[in-house]
Coordinates of C-alpha atoms and ligand atoms in Angstrom, one line a residue:
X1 CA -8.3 -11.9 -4.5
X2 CA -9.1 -15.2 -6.2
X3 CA -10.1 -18.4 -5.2
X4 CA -9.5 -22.0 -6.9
X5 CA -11.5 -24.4 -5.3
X6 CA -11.7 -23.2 -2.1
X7 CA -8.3 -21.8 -2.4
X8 CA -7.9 -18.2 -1.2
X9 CA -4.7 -16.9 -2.9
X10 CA -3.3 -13.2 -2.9
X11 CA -2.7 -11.0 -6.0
X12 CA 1.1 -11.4 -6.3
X13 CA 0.7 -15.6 -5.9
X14 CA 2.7 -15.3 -2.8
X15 CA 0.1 -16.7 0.1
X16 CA -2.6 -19.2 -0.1
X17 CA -4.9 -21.0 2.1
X18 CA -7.8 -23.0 1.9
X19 CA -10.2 -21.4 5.2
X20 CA -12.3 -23.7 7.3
X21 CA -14.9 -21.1 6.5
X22 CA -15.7 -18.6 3.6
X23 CA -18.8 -15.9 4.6
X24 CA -20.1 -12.5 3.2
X25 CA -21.7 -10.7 5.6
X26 CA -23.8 -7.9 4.1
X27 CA -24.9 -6.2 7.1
X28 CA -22.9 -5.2 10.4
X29 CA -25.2 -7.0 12.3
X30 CA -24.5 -9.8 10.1
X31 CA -20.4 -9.6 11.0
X32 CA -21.2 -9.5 14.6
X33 CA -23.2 -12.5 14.1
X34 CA -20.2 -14.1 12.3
X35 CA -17.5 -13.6 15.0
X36 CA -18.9 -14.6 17.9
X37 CA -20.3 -17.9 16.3
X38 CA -16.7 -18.0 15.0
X39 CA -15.6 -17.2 18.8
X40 CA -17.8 -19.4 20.6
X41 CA -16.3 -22.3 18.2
X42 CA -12.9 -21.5 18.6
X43 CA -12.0 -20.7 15.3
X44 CA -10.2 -17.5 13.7
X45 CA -11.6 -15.3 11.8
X46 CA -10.0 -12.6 9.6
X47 CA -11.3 -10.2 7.4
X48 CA -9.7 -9.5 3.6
X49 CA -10.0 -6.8 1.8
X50 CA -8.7 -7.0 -2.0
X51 CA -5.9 -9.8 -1.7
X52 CA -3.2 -6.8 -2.6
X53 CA -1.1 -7.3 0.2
X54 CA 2.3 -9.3 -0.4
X55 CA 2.3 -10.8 3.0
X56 CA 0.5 -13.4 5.1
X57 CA -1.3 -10.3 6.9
X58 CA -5.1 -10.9 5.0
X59 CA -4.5 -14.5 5.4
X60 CA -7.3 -16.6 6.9
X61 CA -7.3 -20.0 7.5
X62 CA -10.1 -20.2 10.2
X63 CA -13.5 -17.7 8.9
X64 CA -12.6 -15.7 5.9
X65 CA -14.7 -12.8 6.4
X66 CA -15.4 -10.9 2.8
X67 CA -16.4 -8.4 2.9
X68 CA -17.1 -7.0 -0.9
X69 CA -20.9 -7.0 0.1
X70 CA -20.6 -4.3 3.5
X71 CA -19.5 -1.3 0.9
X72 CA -21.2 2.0 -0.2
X73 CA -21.4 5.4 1.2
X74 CA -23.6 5.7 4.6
X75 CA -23.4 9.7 5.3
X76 CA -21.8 12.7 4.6
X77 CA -20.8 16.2 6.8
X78 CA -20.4 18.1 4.3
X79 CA -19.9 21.2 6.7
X80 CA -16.8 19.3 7.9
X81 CA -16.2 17.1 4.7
X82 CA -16.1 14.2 6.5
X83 CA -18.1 11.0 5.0
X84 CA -18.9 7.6 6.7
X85 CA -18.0 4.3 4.2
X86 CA -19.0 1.0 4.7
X87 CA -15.7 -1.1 5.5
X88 CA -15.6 -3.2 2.6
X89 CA -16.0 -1.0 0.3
X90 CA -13.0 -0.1 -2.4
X91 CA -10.7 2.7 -3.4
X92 CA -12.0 3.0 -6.6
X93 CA -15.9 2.9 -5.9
X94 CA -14.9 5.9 -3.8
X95 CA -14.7 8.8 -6.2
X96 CA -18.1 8.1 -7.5
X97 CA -19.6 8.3 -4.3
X98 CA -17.8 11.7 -3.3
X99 CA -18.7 13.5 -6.4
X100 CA -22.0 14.7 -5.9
X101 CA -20.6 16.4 -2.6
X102 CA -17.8 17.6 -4.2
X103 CA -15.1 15.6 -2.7
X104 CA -12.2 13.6 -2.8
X105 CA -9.6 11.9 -0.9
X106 CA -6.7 13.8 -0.3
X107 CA -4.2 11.4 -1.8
X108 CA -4.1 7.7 -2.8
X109 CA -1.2 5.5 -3.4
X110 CA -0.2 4.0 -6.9
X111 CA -3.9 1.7 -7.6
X112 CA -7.5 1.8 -6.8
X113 CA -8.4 -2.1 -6.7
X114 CA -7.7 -2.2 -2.9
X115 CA -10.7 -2.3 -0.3
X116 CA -10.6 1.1 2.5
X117 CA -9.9 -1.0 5.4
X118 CA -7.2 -3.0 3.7
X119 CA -5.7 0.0 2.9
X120 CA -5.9 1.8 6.0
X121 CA -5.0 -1.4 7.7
X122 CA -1.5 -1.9 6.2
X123 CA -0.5 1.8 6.2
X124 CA -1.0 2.0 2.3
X125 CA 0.5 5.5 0.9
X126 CA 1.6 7.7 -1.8
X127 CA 3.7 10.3 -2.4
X128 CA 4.0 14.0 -1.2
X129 CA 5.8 15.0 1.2
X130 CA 3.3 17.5 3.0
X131 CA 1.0 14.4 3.2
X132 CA 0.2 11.2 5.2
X133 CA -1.0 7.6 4.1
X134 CA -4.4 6.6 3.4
X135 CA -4.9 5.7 7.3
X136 CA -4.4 10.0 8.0
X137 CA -7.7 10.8 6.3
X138 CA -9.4 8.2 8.9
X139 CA -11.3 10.8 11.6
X140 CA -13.5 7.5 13.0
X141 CA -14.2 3.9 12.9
X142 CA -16.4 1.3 14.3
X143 CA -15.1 -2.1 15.0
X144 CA -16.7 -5.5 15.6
X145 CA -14.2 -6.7 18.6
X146 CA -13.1 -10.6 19.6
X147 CA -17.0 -10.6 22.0
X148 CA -19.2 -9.5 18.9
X149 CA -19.7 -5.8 20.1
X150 CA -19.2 -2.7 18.5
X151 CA -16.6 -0.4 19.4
X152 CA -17.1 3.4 18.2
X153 CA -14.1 6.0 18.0
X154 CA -14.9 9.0 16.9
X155 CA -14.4 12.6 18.2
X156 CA -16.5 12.1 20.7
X157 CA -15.9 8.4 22.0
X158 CA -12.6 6.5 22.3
X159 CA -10.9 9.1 20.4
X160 CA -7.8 8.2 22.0
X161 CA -8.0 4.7 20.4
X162 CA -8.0 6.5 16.5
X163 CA -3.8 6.5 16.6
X164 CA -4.2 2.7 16.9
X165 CA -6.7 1.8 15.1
X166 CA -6.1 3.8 12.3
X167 CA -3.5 1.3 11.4
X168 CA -4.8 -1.7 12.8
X169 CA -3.5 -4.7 10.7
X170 CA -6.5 -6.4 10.9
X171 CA -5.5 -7.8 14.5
X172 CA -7.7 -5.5 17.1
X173 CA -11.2 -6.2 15.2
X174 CA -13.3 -6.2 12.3
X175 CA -13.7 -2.7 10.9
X176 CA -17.4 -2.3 9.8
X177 CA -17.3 1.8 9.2
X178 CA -15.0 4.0 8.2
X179 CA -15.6 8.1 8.4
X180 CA -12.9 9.9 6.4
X181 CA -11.7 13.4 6.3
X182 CA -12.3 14.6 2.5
X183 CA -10.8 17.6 0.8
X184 CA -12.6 19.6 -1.6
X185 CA -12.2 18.0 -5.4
X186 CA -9.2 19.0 -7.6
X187 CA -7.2 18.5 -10.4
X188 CA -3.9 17.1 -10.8
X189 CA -1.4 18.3 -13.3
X190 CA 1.0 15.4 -13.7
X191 CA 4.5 15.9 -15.8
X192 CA 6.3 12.6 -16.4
X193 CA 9.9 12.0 -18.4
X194 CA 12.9 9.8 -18.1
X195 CA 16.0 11.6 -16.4
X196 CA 19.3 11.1 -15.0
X197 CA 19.4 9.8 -12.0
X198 CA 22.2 11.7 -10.7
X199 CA 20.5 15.1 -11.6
X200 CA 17.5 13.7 -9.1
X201 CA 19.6 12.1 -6.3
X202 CA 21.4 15.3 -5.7
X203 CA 18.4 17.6 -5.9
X204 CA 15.8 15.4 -3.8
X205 CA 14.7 17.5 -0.9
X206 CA 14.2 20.9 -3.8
X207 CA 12.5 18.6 -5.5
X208 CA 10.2 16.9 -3.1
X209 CA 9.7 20.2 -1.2
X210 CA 8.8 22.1 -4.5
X211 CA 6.4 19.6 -5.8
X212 CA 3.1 18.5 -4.2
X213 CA 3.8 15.3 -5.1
X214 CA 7.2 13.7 -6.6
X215 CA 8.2 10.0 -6.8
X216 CA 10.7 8.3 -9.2
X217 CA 11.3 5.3 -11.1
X218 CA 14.7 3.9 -11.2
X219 CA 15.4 1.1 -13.9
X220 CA 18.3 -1.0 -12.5
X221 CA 21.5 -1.3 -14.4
X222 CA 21.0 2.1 -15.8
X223 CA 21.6 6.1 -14.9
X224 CA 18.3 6.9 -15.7
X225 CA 15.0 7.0 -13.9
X226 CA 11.1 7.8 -14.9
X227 CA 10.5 11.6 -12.9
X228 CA 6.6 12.0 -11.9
X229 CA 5.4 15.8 -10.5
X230 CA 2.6 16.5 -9.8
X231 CA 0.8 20.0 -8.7
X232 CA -2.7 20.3 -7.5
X233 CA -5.1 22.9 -8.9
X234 CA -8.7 24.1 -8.0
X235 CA -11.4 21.9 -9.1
X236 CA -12.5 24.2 -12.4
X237 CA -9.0 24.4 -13.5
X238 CA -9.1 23.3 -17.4
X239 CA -7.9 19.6 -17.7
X240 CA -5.9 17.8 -20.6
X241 CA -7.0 14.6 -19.7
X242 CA -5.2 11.4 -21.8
X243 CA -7.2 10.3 -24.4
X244 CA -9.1 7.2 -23.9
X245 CA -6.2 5.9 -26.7
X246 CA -3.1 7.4 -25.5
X247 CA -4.0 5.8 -22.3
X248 CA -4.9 2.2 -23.9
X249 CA -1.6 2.4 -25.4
X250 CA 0.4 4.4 -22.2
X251 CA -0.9 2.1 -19.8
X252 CA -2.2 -1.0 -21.7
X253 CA -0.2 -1.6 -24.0
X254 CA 3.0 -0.4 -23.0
X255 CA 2.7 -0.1 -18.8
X256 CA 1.4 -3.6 -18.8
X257 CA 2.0 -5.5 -22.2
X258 CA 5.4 -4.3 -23.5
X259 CA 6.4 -4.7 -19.9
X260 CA 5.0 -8.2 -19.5
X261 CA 6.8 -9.1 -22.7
X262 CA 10.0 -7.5 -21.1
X263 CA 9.8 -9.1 -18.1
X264 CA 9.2 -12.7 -19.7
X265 CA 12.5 -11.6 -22.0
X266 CA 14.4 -11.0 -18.9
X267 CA 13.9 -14.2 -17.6
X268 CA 14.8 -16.2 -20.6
X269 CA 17.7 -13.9 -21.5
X270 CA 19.1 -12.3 -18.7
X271 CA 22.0 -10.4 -20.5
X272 CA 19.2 -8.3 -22.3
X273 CA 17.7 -6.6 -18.9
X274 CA 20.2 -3.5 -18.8
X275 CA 19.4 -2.6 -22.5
X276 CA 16.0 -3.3 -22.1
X277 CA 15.6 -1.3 -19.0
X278 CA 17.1 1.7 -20.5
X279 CA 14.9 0.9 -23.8
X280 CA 11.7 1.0 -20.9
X281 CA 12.7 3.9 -19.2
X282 CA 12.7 5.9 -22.4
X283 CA 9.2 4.6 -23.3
X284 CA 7.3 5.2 -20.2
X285 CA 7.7 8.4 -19.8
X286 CA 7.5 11.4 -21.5
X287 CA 4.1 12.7 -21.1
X288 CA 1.9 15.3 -19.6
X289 CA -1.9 15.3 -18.7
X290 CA -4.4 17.1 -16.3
X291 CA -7.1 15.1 -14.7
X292 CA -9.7 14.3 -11.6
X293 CA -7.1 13.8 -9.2
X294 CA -8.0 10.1 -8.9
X295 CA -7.4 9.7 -12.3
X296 CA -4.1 10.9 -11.9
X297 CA -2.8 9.1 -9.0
X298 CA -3.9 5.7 -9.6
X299 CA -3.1 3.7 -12.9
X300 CA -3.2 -0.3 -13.9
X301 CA -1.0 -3.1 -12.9
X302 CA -1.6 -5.7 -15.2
X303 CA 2.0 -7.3 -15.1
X304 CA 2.1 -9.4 -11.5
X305 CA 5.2 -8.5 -9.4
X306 CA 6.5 -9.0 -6.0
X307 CA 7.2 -6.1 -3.5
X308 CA 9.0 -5.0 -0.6
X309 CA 9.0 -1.9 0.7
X310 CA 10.9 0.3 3.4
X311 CA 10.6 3.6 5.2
X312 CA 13.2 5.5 6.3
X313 CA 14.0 8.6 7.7
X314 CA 13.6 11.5 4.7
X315 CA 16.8 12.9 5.6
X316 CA 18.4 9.8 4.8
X317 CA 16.5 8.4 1.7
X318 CA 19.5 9.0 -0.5
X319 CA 22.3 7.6 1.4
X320 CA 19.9 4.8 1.7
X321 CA 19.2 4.6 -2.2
X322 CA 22.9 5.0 -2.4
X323 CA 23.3 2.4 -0.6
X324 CA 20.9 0.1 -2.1
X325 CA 22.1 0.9 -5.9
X326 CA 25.9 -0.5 -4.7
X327 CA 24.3 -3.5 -3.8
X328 CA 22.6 -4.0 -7.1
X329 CA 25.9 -3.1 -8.7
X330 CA 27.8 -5.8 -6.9
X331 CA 26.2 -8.7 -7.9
X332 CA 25.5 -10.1 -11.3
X333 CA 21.8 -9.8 -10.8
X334 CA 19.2 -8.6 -13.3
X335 CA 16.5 -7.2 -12.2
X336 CA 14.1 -6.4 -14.5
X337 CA 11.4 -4.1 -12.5
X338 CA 12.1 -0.7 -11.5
X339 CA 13.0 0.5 -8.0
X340 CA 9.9 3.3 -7.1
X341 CA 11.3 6.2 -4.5
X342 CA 8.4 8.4 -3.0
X343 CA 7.8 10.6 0.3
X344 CA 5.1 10.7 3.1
X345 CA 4.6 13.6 6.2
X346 CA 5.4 12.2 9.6
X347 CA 2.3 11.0 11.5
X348 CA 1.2 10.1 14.7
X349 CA -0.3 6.9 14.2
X350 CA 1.5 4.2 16.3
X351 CA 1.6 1.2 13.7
X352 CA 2.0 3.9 10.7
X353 CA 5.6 3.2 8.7
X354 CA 5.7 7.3 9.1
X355 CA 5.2 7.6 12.9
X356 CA 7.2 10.3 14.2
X357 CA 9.1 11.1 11.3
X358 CA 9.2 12.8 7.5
X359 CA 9.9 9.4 6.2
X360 CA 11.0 8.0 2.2
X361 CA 10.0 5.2 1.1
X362 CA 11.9 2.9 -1.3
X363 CA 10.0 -0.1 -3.2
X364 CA 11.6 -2.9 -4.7
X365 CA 10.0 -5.2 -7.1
X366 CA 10.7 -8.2 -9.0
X367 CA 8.8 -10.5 -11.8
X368 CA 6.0 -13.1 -10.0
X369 CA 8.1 -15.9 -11.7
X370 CA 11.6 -14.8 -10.7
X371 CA 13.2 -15.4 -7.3
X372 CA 13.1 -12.5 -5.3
X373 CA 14.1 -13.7 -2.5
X374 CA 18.4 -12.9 -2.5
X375 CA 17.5 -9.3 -4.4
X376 CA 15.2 -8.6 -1.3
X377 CA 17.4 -9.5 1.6
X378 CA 20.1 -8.1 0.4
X379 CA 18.3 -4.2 0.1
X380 CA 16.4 -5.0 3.2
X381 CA 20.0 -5.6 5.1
X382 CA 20.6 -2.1 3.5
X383 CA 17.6 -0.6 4.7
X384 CA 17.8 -1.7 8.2
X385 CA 21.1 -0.4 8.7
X386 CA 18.7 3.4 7.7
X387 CA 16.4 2.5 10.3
X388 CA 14.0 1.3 7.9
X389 CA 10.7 -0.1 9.3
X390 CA 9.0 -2.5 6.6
X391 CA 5.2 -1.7 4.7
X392 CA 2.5 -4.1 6.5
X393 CA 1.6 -5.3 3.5
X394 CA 4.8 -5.9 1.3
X395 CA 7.2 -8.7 1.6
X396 CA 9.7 -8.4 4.5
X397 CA 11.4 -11.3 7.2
X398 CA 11.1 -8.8 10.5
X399 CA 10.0 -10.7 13.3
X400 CA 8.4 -8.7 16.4
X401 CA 11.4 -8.6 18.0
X402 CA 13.2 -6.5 15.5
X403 CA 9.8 -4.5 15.1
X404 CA 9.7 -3.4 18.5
X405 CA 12.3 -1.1 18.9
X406 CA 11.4 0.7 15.5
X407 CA 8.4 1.6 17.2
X408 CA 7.5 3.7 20.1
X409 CA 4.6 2.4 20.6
X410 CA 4.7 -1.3 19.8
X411 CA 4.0 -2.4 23.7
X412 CA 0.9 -0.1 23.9
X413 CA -0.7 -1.7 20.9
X414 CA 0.4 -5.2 22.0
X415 CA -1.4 -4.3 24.9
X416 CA -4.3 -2.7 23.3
X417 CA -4.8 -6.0 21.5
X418 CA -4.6 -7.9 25.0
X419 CA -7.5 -5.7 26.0
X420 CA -9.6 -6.0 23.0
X421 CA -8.6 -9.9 21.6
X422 CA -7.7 -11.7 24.7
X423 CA -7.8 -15.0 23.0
X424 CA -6.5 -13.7 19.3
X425 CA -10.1 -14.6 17.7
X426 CA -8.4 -12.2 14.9
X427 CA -5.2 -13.9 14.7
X428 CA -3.2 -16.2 11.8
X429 CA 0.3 -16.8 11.7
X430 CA 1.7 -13.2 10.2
X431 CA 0.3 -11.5 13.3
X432 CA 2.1 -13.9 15.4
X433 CA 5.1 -13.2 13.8
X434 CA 5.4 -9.4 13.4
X435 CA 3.3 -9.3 17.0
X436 CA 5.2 -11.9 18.7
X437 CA 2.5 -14.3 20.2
Ligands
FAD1 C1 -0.4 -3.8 -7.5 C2 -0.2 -3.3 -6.1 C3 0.0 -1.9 -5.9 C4 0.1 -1.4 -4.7 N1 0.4 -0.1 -4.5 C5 0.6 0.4 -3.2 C6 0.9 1.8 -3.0 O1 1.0 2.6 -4.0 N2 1.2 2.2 -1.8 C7 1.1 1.3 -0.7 O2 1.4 1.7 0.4 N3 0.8 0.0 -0.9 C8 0.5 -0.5 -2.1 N4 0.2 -1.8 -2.2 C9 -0.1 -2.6 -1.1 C10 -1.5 -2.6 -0.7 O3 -2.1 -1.3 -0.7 C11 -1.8 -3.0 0.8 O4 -1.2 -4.3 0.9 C12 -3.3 -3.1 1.1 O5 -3.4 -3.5 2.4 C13 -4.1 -3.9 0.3 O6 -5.5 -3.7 0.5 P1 -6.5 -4.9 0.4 O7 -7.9 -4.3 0.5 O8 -6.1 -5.8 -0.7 O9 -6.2 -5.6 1.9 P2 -5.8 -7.1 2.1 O10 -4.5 -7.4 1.6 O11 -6.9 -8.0 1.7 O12 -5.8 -7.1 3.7 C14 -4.8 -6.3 4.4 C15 -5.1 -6.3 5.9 O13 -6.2 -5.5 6.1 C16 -7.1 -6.3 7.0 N5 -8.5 -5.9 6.7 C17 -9.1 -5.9 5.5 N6 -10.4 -5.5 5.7 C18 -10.5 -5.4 7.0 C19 -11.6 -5.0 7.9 N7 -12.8 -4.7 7.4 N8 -11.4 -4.9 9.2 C20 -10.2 -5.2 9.7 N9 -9.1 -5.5 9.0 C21 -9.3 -5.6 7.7 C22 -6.8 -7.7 6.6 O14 -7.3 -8.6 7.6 C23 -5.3 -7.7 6.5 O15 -4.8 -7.7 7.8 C24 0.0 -2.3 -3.5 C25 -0.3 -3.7 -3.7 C26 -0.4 -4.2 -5.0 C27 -0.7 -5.6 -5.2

């Protein structure tokens, strides 16, 4: 998140608002102190987290509560490998706090910069198809709700409010704690290299099943794609980790500079995306490391893009792709960023993209300075028709009335939100479109 003169404005450029109010609350007692004086003066307030999400959902233009200052570790189980985290604090602070215990989180998506709640909050995930999202590992939660109180779910209290509050999109309260369910540590092998697409497509559910995680890259206007597998492995396995140069030059240099170049050269030459793209795919790839498994899972973005992302059922994630690379063929479009496939367990979450069902997810990006608007109506038509429900956080038109039937249990957290924000102290104007206020 950054802020230009009192301008709040998301990573990917595509929200901004300048917020009656701007606070940090350090404490929880401070945050309970911040809504209600927010509540009694009839004003919204909204936490944010990192800024990461593409939509309106962390926008605030009542109280912007940030919350960079409520972070750090507050206990640990380690009998049950459970620790309690302060709700501002971010992905990649975590590892660091979990290694003297031992621990890690059980799988992250694609970056680290995002806060927990944020995360949680917008049903952020990776890939793996024996494993849920981020908002999976949640085991407990305390909330600051619309009257200033604290709400605890946990085991023992309110557990039947965790399925809803796990993925709360910021609109039932103001998370203060998180307790998440760790795993011990481990290592990740990761094997990545350019293949043809075909080859994938028709083996994707050997290949998902026999990998504990597998996601792939597909460069547009070409038949190949960037394969990433990776297996997990006992905490003392022996690691390969990428050099400190290899990875300036994997990730820096070419991840974010050759592609920022590319990306620029797509825009002023558009004929020169296909060859390019085949050029990048080649490039990428190609590698294989062992590391801590957070230093497998997440890498760098420093090239600025534009997202939208759908889940659909697993079963019919290649039809679906199918589908989606006909539409690409069809037009004269060039995109220049790849399409990224991955995988996610069914949960039972009620807001979670994965509720119910073994779900695949299929991202499409495009450059911050081109128009992805056409490009991204056009796949999300496609993905509609595959029962797609849309990420939280990543650029989508649905309205609550096309969300509601994708959901089983849209009405009960409508009315859960009745119960806990009667007056939608936590409300701004992406809620009250995707919640229908
Ligand atoms: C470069 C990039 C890579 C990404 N990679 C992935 C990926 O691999 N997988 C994936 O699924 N998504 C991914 N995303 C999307 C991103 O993970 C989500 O949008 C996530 O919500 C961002 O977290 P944040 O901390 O920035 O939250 P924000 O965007 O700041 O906020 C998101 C929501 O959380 C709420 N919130 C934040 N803190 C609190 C709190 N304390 N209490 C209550 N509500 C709160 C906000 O009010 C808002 O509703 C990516 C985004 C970017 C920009």
């Amino acid at each position: 998140m950054t802020r230009i003169g009192g301008t709040w404005q998301n990573w990917a450029r595509t929200e901004q608002v300048r917020p009656q109010r701007v606070e940090y609350p350090a404490t929880i007692e401070a945050v309970r102190r911040s809504v209600r004086a927010a509540a009694a003066r009839g004003l919204a307030v909204k936490a944010v987290g990192a800024g990461h999400s593409f939509t309106g959902i962390a926008v605030a233009p009542g109280v912007l509560l940030e919350l960079a200052d409520l972070s750090g570790l507050i206990a640990v189980d380690r009998e049950r490998a459970q620790v309690r985290l302060l709700a501002g604090t971010r992905l990649h602070r975590i590892p660091a706090l979990l290694a003297p215990y031992g621990l890690a989180m059980q799988n992250l998506g694609d970056i680290d910069r995002q806060s927990i709640s944020g995360a949680v909050s917008t049903g952020t995930h990776g890939t793996g198809e024996r494993f849920g999202g981020i908002a999976t590992q949640l085991v407990g939660a305390v909330l600051v709700t619309a009257d200033g109180e604290l709400l605890r779910i946990c085991a023992d209290e309110n557990p039947e409010l965790l399925p809803a509050v796990a993925v709360g999109l910021g609109a039932l309260g103001i998370l203060v704690e998180v307790t998440l369910q760790c795993v011990p540590a481990f290592v990740l092998s990761a094997l990545e290299r350019p293949e043809p697409l075909d080859e994938i497509i028709g083996d994707l559910p050997a290949r998902a099943a026999a990998a504990d995680h597998f996601e792939f890259y597909w460069f547009p206007h070409t038949d190949v794609a960037l394969t990433k597998t990776n297996a997990r492995l006992p905490a003392d396995a022996a690691t390969a980790p990428l050099s400190p140069g290899r990875r300036l030059v994997d990730d820096v240099v070419i991840g974010n500079g050759v592609h920022q170049a590319v990306c620029s050269l797509g825009r002023a030459v558009p004929p020169l995306v296909p060859t390019v793209n085949r050029l990048s795919a080649k490039v990428w790839g190609d590698r294989t490391f062992s590391d801590a498994s957070h230093r497998v899972f997440a890498t760098s973005r420093g090239v600025r893009f534009r997202e939208m992302e759908y889940a659909v059922p697993v079963e019919r994630l290649a039809d679906a792709f199918r589908d989606m690379q006909r539409v690409i063929d069809e037009h004269d479009w060039r995109i220049e960023f790849p399409v990224e496939v991955r995988m996610a367990a069914g949960d039972d979450l009620w807001m979670s993209t994965a509720h119910g069902r073994a779900t695949g997810y299929i991202a499409v990006h495009r450059y911050w300075r081109a128009d992805p608007h056409v490009y991204f109506a056009a796949v999300e038509e496609v993905m509609l028709a595959h029962e797609g429900r849309p990420h939280w956080g990543k650029m989508h038109t649905l309205d609550a009335d096309a969300l509601r039937p994708r959901y089983p249990h849209f009405d009960d957290f409508v009315a859960l939100r009745d119960r806990l924000d009667p007056q939608r102290v936590f409300r701004n104007p992406y809620l009250g479109r995707v919640l229908g206020d």
